XYZ file of C-alpha atoms in Angstrom:
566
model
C 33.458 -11.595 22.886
C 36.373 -10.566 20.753
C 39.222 -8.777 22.773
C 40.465 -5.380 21.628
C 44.032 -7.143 21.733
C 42.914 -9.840 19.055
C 41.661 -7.143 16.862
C 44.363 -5.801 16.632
C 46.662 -8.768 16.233
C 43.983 -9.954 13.603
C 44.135 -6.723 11.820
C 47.948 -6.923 11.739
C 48.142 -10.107 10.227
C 46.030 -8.897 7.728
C 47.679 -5.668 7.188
C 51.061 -7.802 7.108
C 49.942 -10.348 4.465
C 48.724 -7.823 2.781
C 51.856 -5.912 2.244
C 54.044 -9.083 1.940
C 51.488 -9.838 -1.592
C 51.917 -6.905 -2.539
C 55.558 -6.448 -2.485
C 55.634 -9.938 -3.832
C 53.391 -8.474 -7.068
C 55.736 -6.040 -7.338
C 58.537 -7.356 -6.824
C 61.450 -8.102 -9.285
C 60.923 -11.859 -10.400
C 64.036 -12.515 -12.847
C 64.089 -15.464 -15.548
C 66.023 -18.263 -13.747
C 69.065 -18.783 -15.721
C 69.685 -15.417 -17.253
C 72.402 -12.581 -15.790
C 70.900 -9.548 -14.403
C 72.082 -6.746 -12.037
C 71.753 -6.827 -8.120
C 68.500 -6.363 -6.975
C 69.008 -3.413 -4.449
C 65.148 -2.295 -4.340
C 61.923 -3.656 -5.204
C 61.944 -1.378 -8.424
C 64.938 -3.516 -9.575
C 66.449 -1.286 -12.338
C 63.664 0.951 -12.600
C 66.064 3.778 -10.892
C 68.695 3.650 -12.874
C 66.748 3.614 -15.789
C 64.698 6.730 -14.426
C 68.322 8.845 -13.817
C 69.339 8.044 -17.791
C 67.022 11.131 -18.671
C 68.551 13.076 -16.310
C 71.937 13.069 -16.733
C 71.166 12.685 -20.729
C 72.490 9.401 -21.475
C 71.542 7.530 -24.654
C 69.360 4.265 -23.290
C 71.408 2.414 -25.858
C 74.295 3.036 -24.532
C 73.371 1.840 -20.521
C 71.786 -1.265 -22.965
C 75.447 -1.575 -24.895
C 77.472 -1.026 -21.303
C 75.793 -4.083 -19.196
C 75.761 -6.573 -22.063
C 79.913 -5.677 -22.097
C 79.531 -6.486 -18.471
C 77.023 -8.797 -18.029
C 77.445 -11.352 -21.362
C 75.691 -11.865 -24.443
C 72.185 -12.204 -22.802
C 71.216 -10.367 -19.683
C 67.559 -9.258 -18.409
C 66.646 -6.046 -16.989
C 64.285 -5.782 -14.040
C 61.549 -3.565 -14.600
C 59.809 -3.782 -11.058
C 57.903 -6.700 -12.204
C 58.442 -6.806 -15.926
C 61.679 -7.965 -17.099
C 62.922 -7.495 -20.884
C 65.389 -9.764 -21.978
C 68.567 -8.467 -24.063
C 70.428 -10.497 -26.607
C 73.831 -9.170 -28.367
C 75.157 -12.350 -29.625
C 74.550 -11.843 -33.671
C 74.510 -15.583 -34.376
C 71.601 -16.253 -32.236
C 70.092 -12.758 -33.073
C 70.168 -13.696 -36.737
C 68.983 -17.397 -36.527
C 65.728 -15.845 -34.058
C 64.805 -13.419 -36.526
C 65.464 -15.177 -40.289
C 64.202 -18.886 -39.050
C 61.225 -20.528 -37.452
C 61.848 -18.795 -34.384
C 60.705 -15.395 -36.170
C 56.768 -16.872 -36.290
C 56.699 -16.368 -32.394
C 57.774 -13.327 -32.225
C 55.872 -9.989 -32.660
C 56.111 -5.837 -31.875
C 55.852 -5.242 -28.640
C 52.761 -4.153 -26.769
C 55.016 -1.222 -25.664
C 56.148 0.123 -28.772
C 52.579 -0.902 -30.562
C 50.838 1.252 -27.903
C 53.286 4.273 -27.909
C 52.660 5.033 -31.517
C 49.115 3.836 -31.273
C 48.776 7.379 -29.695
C 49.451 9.567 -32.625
C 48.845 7.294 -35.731
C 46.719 4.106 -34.239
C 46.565 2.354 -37.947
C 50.162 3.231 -39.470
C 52.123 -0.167 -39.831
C 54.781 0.420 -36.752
C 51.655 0.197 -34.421
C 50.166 -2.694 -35.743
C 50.916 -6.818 -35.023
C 51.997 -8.990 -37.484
C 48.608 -10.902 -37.366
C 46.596 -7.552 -38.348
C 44.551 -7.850 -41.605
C 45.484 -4.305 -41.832
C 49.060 -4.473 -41.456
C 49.395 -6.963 -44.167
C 47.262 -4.816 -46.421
C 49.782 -2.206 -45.624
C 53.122 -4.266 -46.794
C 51.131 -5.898 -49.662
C 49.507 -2.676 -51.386
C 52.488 -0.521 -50.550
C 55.093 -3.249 -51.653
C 55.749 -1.174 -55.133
C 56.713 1.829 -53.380
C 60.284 0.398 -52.824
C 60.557 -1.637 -56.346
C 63.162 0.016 -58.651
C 60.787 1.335 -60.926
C 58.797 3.754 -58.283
C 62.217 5.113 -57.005
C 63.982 5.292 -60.057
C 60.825 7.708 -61.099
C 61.240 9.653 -57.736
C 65.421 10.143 -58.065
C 64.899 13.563 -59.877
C 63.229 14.611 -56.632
C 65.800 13.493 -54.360
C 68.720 14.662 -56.309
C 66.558 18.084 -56.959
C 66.500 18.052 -53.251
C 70.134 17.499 -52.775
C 71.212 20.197 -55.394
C 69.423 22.990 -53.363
C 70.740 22.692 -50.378
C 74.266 22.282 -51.878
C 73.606 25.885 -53.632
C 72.016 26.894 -49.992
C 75.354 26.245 -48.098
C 77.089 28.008 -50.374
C 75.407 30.962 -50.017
C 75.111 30.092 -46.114
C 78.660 29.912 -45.768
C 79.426 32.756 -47.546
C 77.249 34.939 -44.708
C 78.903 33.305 -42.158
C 82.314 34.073 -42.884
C 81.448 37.372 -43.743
C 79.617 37.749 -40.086
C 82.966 36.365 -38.710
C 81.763 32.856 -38.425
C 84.147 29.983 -39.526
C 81.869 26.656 -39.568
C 77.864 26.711 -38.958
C 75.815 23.472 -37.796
C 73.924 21.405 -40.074
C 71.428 19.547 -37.896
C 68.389 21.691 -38.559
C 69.245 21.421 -42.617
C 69.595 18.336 -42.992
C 66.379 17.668 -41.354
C 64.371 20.378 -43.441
C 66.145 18.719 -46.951
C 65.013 15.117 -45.250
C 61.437 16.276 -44.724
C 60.776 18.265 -48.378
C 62.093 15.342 -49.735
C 59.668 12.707 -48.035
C 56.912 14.795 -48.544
C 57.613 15.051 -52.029
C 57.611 11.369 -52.186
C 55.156 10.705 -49.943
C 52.170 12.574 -50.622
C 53.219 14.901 -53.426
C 53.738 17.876 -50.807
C 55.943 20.594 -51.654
C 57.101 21.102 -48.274
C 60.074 24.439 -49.198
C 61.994 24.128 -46.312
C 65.601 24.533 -47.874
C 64.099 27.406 -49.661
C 62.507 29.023 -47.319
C 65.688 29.137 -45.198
C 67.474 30.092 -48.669
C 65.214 32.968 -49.051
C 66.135 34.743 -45.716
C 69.697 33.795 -45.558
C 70.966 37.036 -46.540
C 68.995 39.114 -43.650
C 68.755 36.200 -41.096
C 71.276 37.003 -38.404
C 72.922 33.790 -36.821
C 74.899 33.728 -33.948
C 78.249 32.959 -33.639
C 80.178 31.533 -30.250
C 83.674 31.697 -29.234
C 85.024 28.968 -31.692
C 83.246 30.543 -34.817
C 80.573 28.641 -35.286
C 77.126 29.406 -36.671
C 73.609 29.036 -35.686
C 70.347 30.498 -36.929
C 67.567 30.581 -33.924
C 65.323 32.705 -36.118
C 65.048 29.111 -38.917
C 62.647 26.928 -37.600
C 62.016 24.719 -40.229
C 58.447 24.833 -42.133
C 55.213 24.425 -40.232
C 55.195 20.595 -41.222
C 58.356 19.929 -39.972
C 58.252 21.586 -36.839
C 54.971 19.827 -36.230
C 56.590 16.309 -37.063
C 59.294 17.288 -34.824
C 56.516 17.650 -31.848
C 55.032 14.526 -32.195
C 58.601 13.005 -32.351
C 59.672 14.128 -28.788
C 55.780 13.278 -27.513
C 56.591 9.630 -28.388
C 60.070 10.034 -26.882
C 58.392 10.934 -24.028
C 55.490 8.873 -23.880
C 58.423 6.373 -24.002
C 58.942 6.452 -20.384
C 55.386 6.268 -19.191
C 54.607 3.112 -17.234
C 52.758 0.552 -19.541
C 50.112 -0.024 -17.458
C 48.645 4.015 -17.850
C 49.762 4.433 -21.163
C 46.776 4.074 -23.165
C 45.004 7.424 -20.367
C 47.843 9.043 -20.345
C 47.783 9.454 -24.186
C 44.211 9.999 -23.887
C 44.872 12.973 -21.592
C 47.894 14.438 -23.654
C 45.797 14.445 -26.886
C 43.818 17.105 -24.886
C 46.359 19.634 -24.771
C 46.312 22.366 -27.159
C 49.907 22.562 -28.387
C 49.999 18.135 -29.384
C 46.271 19.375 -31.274
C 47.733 22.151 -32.801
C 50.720 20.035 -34.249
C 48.478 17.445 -35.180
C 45.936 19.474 -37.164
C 48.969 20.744 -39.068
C 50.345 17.383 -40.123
C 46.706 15.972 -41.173
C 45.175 18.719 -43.166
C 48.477 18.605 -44.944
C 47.503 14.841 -45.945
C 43.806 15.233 -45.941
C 43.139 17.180 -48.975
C 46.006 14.807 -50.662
C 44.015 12.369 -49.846
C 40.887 13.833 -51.707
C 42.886 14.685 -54.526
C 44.247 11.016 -55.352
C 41.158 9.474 -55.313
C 39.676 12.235 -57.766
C 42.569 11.392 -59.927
C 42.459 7.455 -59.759
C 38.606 6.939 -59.695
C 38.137 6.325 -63.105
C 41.683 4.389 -63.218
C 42.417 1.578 -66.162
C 42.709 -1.359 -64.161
C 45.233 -2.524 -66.303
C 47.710 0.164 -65.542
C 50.536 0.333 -64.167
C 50.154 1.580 -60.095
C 54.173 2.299 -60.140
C 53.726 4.925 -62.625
C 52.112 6.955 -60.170
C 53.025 10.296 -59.192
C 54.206 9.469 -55.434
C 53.196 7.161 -52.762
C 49.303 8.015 -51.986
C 48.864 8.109 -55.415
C 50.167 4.533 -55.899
C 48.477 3.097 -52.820
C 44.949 5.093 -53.774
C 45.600 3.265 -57.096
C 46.450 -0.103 -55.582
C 43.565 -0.217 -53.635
C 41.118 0.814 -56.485
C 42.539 -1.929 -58.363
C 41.559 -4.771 -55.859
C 38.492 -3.929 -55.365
C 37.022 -0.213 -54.766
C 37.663 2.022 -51.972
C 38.836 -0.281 -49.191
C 40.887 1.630 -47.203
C 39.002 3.979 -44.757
C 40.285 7.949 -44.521
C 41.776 7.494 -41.264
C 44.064 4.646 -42.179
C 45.178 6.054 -45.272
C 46.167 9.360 -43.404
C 47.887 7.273 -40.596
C 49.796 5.359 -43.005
C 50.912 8.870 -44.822
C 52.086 9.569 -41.443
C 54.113 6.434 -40.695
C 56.202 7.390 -44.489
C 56.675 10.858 -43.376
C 57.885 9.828 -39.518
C 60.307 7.132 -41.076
C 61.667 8.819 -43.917
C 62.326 12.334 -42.420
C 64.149 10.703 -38.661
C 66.806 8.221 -39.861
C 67.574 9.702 -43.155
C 68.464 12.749 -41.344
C 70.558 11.181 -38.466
C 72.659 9.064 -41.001
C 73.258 11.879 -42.911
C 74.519 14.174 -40.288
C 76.826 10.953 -38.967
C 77.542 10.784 -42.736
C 78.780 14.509 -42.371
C 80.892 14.142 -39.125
C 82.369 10.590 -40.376
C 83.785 12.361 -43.759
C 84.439 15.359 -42.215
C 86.682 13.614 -39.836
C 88.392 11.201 -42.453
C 89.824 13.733 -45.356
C 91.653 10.792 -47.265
C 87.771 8.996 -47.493
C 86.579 11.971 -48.682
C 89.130 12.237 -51.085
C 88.523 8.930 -52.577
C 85.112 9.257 -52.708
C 85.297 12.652 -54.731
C 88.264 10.756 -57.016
C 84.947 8.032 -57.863
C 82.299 10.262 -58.704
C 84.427 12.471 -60.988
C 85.904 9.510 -62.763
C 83.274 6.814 -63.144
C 80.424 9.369 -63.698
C 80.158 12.179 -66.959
C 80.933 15.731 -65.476
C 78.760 15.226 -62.381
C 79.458 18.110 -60.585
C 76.347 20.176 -62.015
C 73.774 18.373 -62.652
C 71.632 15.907 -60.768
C 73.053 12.124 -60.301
C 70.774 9.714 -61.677
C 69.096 6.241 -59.671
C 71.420 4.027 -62.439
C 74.108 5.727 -61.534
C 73.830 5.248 -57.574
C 71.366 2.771 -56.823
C 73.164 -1.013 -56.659
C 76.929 -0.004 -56.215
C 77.465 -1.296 -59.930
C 79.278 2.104 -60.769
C 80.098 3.464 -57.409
C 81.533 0.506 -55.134
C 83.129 3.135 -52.785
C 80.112 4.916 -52.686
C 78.307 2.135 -51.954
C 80.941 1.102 -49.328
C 81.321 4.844 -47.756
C 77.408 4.632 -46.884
C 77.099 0.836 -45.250
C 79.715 1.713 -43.273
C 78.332 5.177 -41.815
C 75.466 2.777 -41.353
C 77.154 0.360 -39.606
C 79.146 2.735 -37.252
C 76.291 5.385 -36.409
C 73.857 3.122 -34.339
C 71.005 5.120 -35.644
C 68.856 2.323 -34.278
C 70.791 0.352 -32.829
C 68.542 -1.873 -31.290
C 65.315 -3.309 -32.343
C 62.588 -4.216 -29.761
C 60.089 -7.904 -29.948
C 57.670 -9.881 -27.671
C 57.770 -13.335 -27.540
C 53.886 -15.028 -28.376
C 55.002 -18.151 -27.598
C 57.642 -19.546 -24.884
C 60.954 -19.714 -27.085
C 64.374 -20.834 -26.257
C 67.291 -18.157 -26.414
C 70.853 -19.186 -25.932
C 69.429 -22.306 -23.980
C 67.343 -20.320 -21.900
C 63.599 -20.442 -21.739
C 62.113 -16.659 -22.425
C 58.455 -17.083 -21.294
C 55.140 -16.008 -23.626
C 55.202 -12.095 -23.119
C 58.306 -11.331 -22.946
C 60.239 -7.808 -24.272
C 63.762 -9.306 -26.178
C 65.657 -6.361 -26.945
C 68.348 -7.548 -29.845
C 71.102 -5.128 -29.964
C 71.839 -5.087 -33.403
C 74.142 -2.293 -33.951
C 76.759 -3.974 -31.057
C 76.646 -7.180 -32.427
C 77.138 -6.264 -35.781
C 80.198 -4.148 -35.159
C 82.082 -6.945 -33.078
C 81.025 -9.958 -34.948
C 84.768 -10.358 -35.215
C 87.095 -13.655 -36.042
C 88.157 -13.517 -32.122
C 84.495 -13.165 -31.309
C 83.074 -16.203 -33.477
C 86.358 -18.482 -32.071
C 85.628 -17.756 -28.490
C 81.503 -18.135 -28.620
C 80.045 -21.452 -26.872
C 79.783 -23.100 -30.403
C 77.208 -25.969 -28.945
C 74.077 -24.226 -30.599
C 76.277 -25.459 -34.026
C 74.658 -21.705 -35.596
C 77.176 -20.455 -37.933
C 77.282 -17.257 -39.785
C 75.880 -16.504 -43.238
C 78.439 -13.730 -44.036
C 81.980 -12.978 -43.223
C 83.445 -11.837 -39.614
C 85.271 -8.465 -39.310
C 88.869 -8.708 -38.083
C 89.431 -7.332 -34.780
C 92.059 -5.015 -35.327
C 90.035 -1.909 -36.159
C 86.226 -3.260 -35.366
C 85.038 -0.029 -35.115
C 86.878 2.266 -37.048
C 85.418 4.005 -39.748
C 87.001 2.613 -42.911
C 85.048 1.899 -45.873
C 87.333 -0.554 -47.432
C 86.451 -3.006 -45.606
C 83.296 -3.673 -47.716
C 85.705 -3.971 -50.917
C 86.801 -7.235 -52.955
C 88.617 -7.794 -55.904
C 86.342 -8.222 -58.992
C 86.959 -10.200 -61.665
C 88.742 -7.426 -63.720
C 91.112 -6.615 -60.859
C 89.240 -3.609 -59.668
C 87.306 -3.375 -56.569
C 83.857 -4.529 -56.321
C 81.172 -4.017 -53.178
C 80.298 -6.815 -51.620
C 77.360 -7.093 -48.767
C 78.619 -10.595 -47.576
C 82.022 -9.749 -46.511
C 80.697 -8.426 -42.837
C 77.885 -7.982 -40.957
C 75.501 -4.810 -40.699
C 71.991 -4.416 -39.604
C 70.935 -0.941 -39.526
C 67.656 -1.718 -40.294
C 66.378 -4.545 -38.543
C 65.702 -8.269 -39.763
C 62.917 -10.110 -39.874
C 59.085 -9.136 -40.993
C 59.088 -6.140 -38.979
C 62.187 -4.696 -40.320
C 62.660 -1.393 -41.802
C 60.118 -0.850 -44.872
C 61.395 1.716 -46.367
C 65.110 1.303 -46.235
C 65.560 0.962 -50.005
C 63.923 4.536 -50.029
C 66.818 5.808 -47.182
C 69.707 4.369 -48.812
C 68.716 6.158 -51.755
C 68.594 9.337 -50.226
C 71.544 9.026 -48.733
C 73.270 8.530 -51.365
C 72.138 10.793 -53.419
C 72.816 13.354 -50.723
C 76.283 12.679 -49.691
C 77.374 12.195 -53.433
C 76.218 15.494 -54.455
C 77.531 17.029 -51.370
C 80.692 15.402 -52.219
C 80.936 16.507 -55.462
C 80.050 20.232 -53.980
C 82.478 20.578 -51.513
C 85.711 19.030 -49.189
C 84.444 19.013 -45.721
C 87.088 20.743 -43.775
C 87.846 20.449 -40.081
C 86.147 22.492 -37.527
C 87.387 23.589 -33.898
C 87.426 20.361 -31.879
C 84.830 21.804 -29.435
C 82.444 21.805 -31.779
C 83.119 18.054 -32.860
C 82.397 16.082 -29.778
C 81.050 12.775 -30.295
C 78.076 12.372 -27.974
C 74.883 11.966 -29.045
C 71.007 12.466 -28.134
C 68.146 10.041 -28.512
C 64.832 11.044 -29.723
C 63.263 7.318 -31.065
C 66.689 6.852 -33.061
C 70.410 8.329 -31.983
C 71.544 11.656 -33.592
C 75.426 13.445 -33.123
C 74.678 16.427 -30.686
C 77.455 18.521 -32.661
C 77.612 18.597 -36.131
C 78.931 21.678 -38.280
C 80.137 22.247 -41.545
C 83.852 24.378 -42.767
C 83.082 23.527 -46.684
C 85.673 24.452 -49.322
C 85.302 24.644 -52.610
C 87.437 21.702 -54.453
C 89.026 24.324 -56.659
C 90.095 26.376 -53.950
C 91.273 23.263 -52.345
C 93.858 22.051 -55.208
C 95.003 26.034 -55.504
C 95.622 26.006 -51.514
């Protein structure tokens, strides 16, 4: 017979080896080889990580601050799950351009966050998907000279109203007392008409809308005289795209393991269906309409010539062999355009704002350009010849990679490893999250860097190296050479920049963004001198939702005439 006393130290034992597996599950288990912080808990940096929301710091910039401390590779200890980050550009660069790139892929994490909201756009899909290869392949033309050079007039249509909307704008404000007002909110509204525009042939009137009410709108001014409107939301689009971009912030956070219910249980909740509805009936009968228009298409023609982006793709698709693509995937790749093109355009643009704003003598030169090298710009709309390679605007050109390369929009860029692959002589097992950290490795791929780097790997660099002195200043110039005429010529090889990724995976539509940009801060440029505004309203922190935006950004704007009187 079995004493009560052996129960018990049976059912100890059990309980005991029970808890010892599963703190051993669940514990940290870090790559041998590879720097990582102390492990204080058996949540490893899962704390820390937790308290960034909190206190509202960037996750870039906790990423940014332990590879300063802890080298160019480190790992971070995600209870069980590590992810592996890599700043050192040479290796970054050589993964992502070379035979290393085939065994690498999105991560499950960032597949299955935007799996939630559009399940067959290309961000949520692996390389290996038939459908995100029919993606790249049928929308390829939608970033070839000819399809943007047709969609300029847009853009720069788009740029010219909300110049003549922040004149009238800042003419309220200083009448209300005001002396500078804040741009975010505009610059997101011009971002999204234009995209939708371009996108799906939407004429989404933010700008205008806002124009139409700026007279009996009444903003509200703080201490330091600057300007905000509560009562200008946006249009119903944009403030439904805006939703869904803080849901995947959020969703972000939630442990990998219930991501796929928890999404299934947000979906449920009136306010995400609300949103949602909005953004796909405002695709659906789009949708409808390009097909009517291309079913009876000349399958010789030309797909570019189409009107905007669904109408091209529709097209496209006709073209290779009827109606392949189903409703839903059409709509979700709609989506993915108008999520991409309305986020970073807008953040580089308001960095673009604050980085001329706070360097008069750039935005001097710039101005001194456009007037010169282009007929009487100031009124009328720029053209894609005149902006579009640099070939007539070098500073131009320069001005906007370096806003780019300073403003970490995205500074980072998220893979898994399919295979086991060798980083920096360390062995990164099948599986693995590698967080590359672009935007730092970019900015200090200095001489002094490249001289002092273990040089055994024998990688060396395919462009120039930045000198140190002044890394991370904000000076154009540095993308200048001497042409072979004497004047200065842009050049992309002089230094690196990667705002957009590398690899297959990088940024699709970053011919489209550039454009924009462009377009944007040339005819803002040619509009007005950004003048200074009261240093508390000029801070330099910043806020991540999916990409980093400036948490302050107003606007003093002076007319250039009243500027050479003055």
């Amino acid at each position: 017979m079995v004493s009560n006393t052996e129960v018990l130290i049976a059912s100890s034992l059990v309980l005991a080896t029970a808890a010892f597996y599963i703190r051993h599950k669940l514990s940290p288990k870090p790559i041998p080889g590879i720097p990582h912080r102390p492990i204080n808990s058996i949540l490893g940096d899962i704390p820390e990580l937790a308290d960034l929301s909190k206190k509202t710091i960037p996750v870039l910039h906790f990423l940014e601050k332990h590879a300063r401390e802890l080298g160019p590779i480190y790992q971070l200890l995600i209870g069980p799950v590590n992810m592996v980050v890599l700043s050192d550009l040479y290796e970054i660069e050589d993964i992502l351009m070379r035979g290393r790139s085939k065994h690498l892929d999105v991560s499950d994490r960032t597949a299955n966050t935007f799996a939630g909201v559009i399940p067959n756009g290309q961000i949520s899909l692996k390389l290996k998907s038939p459908l995100w290869k029919k993606h790249r392949r049928i929308g390829g033309p939608s970033m070839s000279p000819t399809f943007l050079r047709g969609m300029t007039p847009r853009i720069a249509g788009g740029a010219q109203g909300l110049v003549n909307y922040w004149k009238d704008k800042m003419a309220v404000v200083r009448q209300k007392g005001g002396n500078c007002f804040n741009v975010l909110l505009d610059l997101q509204m011009c971002t999204m008409d234009a995209i939708a525009q371009i996108a799906f042939a939407d004429h989404n009137n933010g700008i205008q809308d806002a124009h139409d009410i700026i007279n009996v709108a009444e903003p509200e001014i703080d201490s330091y005289g600057g300007a905000t409107y509560p009562s200008i939301k946006g249009s119903v689009l944009h403030q439904a795209v805006d939703h869904h971009f803080h849901v995947l912030n959020v969703s972000f956070g939630i442990p990998g393991s219930v991501l796929s219910t928890w999404w299934r249980i947000y979906k449920l909740i009136p306010t995400f269906r609300r949103h949602d509805k909005v953004i796909r009936n405002s695709i659906k009968g789009r949708i409808a309409q390009a097909r009517s228009r291309t079913a009876d298409v000349d399958k010789t023609g030309g797909s570019e010539a189409a009107d905007c982006i669904l109408d091209m793709i529709v097209e496209k698709d006709v073209k290779e062999g009827g109606q392949q693509y189903t409703e839903e995937e059409l709509m979700d790749e709609m989506i993915t355009y108008l999520f991409a093109g309305y986020d970073t355009t807008s953040a580089g643009l308001a960095y673009g704002v604050k980085f001329l704003m706070n360097n008069p003598r750039v935005q001097l030169k710039l101005h001194e350009e456009l007037t010169s090298k282009l007929s009487e710009p100031e009124n009328r709309a720029l053209s894609y010849d005149e902006v579009a390679t640099g070939e007539k605007t070098p500073y131009l050109e320069a001005v906007l990679n370096e806003i780019l390369r300073c403003a970490f929009i995205g500074g980072g860029m998220g893979r898994q490893t399919q295979e086991d692959l060798v980083v920096l002589g360390n062995v990164i097992p099948k599986g693995t999250d590698i967080m590359f950290l672009t935007g730092m490795a970019s900015m200090y791929a200095t001489k002094n860097w490249a001289a002092s780097r273990d040089h055994s790997d024998q990688l060396k660099p395919t462009k120039g190296l930045w000198d140190d002195e002044g890394a991370s200043d904000f000076i154009p110039e540095r993308w200048l050479v001497d042409g072979p005429d004497g004047e200065k010529v842009f050049s992309s090889t002089v230094g690196y920049s990667i705002p957009f990724g590398l690899g297959p995976k990088s940024c699709f539509g970053q011919k489209l963004a550039q454009l924009e940009m462009k377009i944007f801060l040339a005819t803002l440029n040619l509009a007005f001198y950004l003048d200074k505004v009261p240093q508390e309203l000029n801070g330099n922190d910043i806020y991540e939702v999916i990409t980093t935006k400036p948490k302050q950004c107003y606007v003093n704007l002076v007319d250039w005439e009243d500027l050479r009187r003055s």
